[in-house]
GROMACS .gro file of C-alpha atoms in nm:
model
  136
    1ASP     CA    1   0.050   1.656   1.137
    2ASP     CA    2   0.045   1.418   1.435
    3VAL     CA    3  -0.316   1.315   1.489
    4GLU     CA    4  -0.247   1.102   1.794
    5ALA     CA    5  -0.051   1.381   1.967
    6THR     CA    6  -0.343   1.612   1.899
    7LEU     CA    7  -0.586   1.364   2.054
    8VAL     CA    8  -0.361   1.335   2.360
    9ALA     CA    9  -0.354   1.715   2.393
   10ILE     CA   10  -0.733   1.742   2.363
   11ALA     CA   11  -0.776   1.470   2.626
   12ALA     CA   12  -0.536   1.652   2.862
   13ARG     CA   13  -0.726   1.976   2.821
   14ALA     CA   14  -1.057   1.800   2.882
   15GLU     CA   15  -0.912   1.644   3.196
   16ALA     CA   16  -0.785   1.979   3.325
   17ASP     CA   17  -1.087   2.189   3.227
   18PRO     CA   18  -1.429   2.045   3.319
   19VAL     CA   19  -1.613   2.328   3.140
   20PHE     CA   20  -1.426   2.251   2.819
   21ALA     CA   21  -1.503   1.880   2.860
   22ALA     CA   22  -1.871   1.923   2.946
   23GLU     CA   23  -1.983   2.225   2.746
   24ILE     CA   24  -1.746   2.280   2.454
   25LEU     CA   25  -1.594   1.949   2.347
   26ALA     CA   26  -1.854   1.737   2.174
   27ARG     CA   27  -1.682   1.524   1.913
   28VAL     CA   28  -1.357   1.504   1.722
   29VAL     CA   29  -1.323   1.336   1.382
   30PRO     CA   30  -0.951   1.272   1.323
   31VAL     CA   31  -0.855   1.332   0.961
   32VAL     CA   32  -0.512   1.301   0.801
   33ARG     CA   33  -0.589   1.474   0.475
   34THR     CA   34  -0.798   1.781   0.395
   35PHE     CA   35  -0.895   1.913   0.055
   36ALA     CA   36  -1.120   2.158  -0.129
   37LEU     CA   37  -1.416   1.987  -0.290
   38GLY     CA   38  -1.432   2.000  -0.667
   39ALA     CA   39  -1.728   1.995  -0.904
   40ASP     CA   40  -1.767   1.614  -0.895
   41VAL     CA   41  -1.761   1.547  -0.520
   42GLU     CA   42  -1.846   1.178  -0.540
   43THR     CA   43  -1.567   1.095  -0.785
   44GLN     CA   44  -1.321   1.296  -0.576
   45LEU     CA   45  -1.423   1.114  -0.257
   46VAL     CA   46  -1.390   0.774  -0.427
   47ALA     CA   47  -1.031   0.863  -0.521
   48GLU     CA   48  -0.958   0.983  -0.167
   49ALA     CA   49  -1.104   0.669  -0.006
   50THR     CA   50  -0.944   0.418  -0.240
   51ALA     CA   51  -0.601   0.573  -0.170
   52PHE     CA   52  -0.627   0.397   0.168
   53ALA     CA   53  -0.677   0.049   0.016
   54ALA     CA   54  -0.330  -0.080   0.103
   55THR     CA   55  -0.349   0.059   0.457
   56VAL     CA   56  -0.692  -0.086   0.526
   57GLY     CA   57  -0.591  -0.416   0.366
   58GLU     CA   58  -0.760  -0.711   0.536
   59GLN     CA   59  -0.858  -0.524   0.851
   60ARG     CA   60  -1.227  -0.507   0.938
   61PHE     CA   61  -1.363  -0.166   0.835
   62HIS     CA   62  -1.656   0.047   0.733
   63VAL     CA   63  -1.697   0.398   0.594
   64ARG     CA   64  -1.869   0.679   0.783
   65VAL     CA   65  -1.957   1.009   0.613
   66GLU     CA   66  -2.051   1.318   0.813
   67ARG     CA   67  -2.151   1.622   0.615
   68ARG     CA   68  -2.258   1.975   0.683
   69GLY     CA   69  -2.377   2.134   0.365
   70HIS     CA   70  -2.466   1.991   0.023
   71LYS     CA   71  -2.813   1.920   0.164
   72ARG     CA   72  -2.990   1.838  -0.160
   73GLU     CA   73  -2.681   1.733  -0.354
   74LEU     CA   74  -2.541   1.447  -0.144
   75GLN     CA   75  -2.681   1.188   0.092
   76SER     CA   76  -2.445   1.052   0.356
   77ASP     CA   77  -2.579   0.696   0.353
   78GLN     CA   78  -2.550   0.668  -0.025
   79LEU     CA   79  -2.197   0.810  -0.016
   80GLU     CA   80  -2.101   0.560   0.254
   81ARG     CA   81  -2.218   0.271   0.039
   82ARG     CA   82  -2.048   0.409  -0.273
   83LEU     CA   83  -1.716   0.477  -0.098
   84GLY     CA   84  -1.725   0.147   0.091
   85GLY     CA   85  -1.789  -0.043  -0.233
   86ALA     CA   86  -1.510   0.139  -0.416
   87LEU     CA   87  -1.268   0.073  -0.128
   88PHE     CA   88  -1.375  -0.294  -0.116
   89ASP     CA   89  -1.303  -0.325  -0.491
   90ALA     CA   90  -0.966  -0.147  -0.458
   91ILE     CA   91  -0.860  -0.381  -0.177
   92THR     CA   92  -0.972  -0.685  -0.378
   93ALA     CA   93  -0.773  -0.558  -0.679
   94LYS     CA   94  -0.461  -0.574  -0.461
   95GLY     CA   95  -0.520  -0.946  -0.409
   96LEU     CA   96  -0.643  -0.900  -0.051
   97THR     CA   97  -0.968  -1.006   0.110
   98PRO     CA   98  -1.152  -0.702   0.244
   99ARG     CA   99  -1.378  -0.740   0.548
  100VAL     CA  100  -1.661  -0.496   0.607
  101THR     CA  101  -1.828  -0.486   0.947
  102PHE     CA  102  -2.023  -0.236   1.154
  103ALA     CA  103  -1.972  -0.427   1.480
  104ASP     CA  104  -1.647  -0.306   1.638
  105PRO     CA  105  -1.436  -0.265   1.321
  106ASP     CA  106  -1.057  -0.241   1.332
  107LEU     CA  107  -1.078   0.087   1.135
  108ILE     CA  108  -1.343   0.337   1.042
  109VAL     CA  109  -1.275   0.533   0.727
  110ALA     CA  110  -1.401   0.874   0.836
  111VAL     CA  111  -1.504   1.131   0.577
  112GLU     CA  112  -1.599   1.478   0.697
  113LEU     CA  113  -1.755   1.733   0.461
  114ILE     CA  114  -1.798   2.091   0.579
  115GLY     CA  115  -1.919   2.331   0.314
  116ASP     CA  116  -1.670   2.334   0.030
  117TYR     CA  117  -1.402   2.136   0.216
  118GLY     CA  118  -1.348   1.773   0.302
  119GLY     CA  119  -1.127   1.561   0.519
  120ILE     CA  120  -1.057   1.191   0.540
  121GLY     CA  121  -0.879   0.967   0.786
  122LEU     CA  122  -0.860   0.623   0.938
  123VAL     CA  123  -0.985   0.590   1.294
  124PRO     CA  124  -0.857   0.277   1.466
  125ARG     CA  125  -1.043   0.098   1.745
  126ALA     CA  126  -0.774   0.204   1.995
  127TRP     CA  127  -0.853   0.574   1.943
  128ARG     CA  128  -1.226   0.514   1.982
  129ALA     CA  129  -1.158   0.327   2.307
  130ALA     CA  130  -0.903   0.572   2.449
  131TYR     CA  131  -1.073   0.903   2.367
  132ARG     CA  132  -1.442   0.937   2.451
  133PHE     CA  133  -1.470   1.238   2.218
  134VAL     CA  134  -1.373   1.029   1.911
  135ARG     CA  135  -1.719   0.917   1.811
  136LEU     CA  136  -1.838   0.829   1.464
   0.00000   0.00000   0.00000
């Protein structure tokens, strides 16, 4: 429920346990919402991403999709463009000016797909700077 507290706890464990830090902990993708994937994954992900339009607002952002599974059904780069475009349009519809950038964005909209499940969250620059294991 508290993503930042979880990141703090992971960082403390990594600090206290060098084996955990060096051999087990590779990467953490913080998500705030998880869900089972339905039949139309792309439409579902568009709805999930555009729900963050007001939160993203005029901050600089981009979308990153990581997937394990759906090898011949989905392509991460195409999903990133589709979700980024839908989020851009949703922000514009709110009367705001969206700003997409890949160079040090304020937020990364992180989408993680693992088999039949997905997760989505906003990863601010501060988390990427503070926690070396938050890499997208």
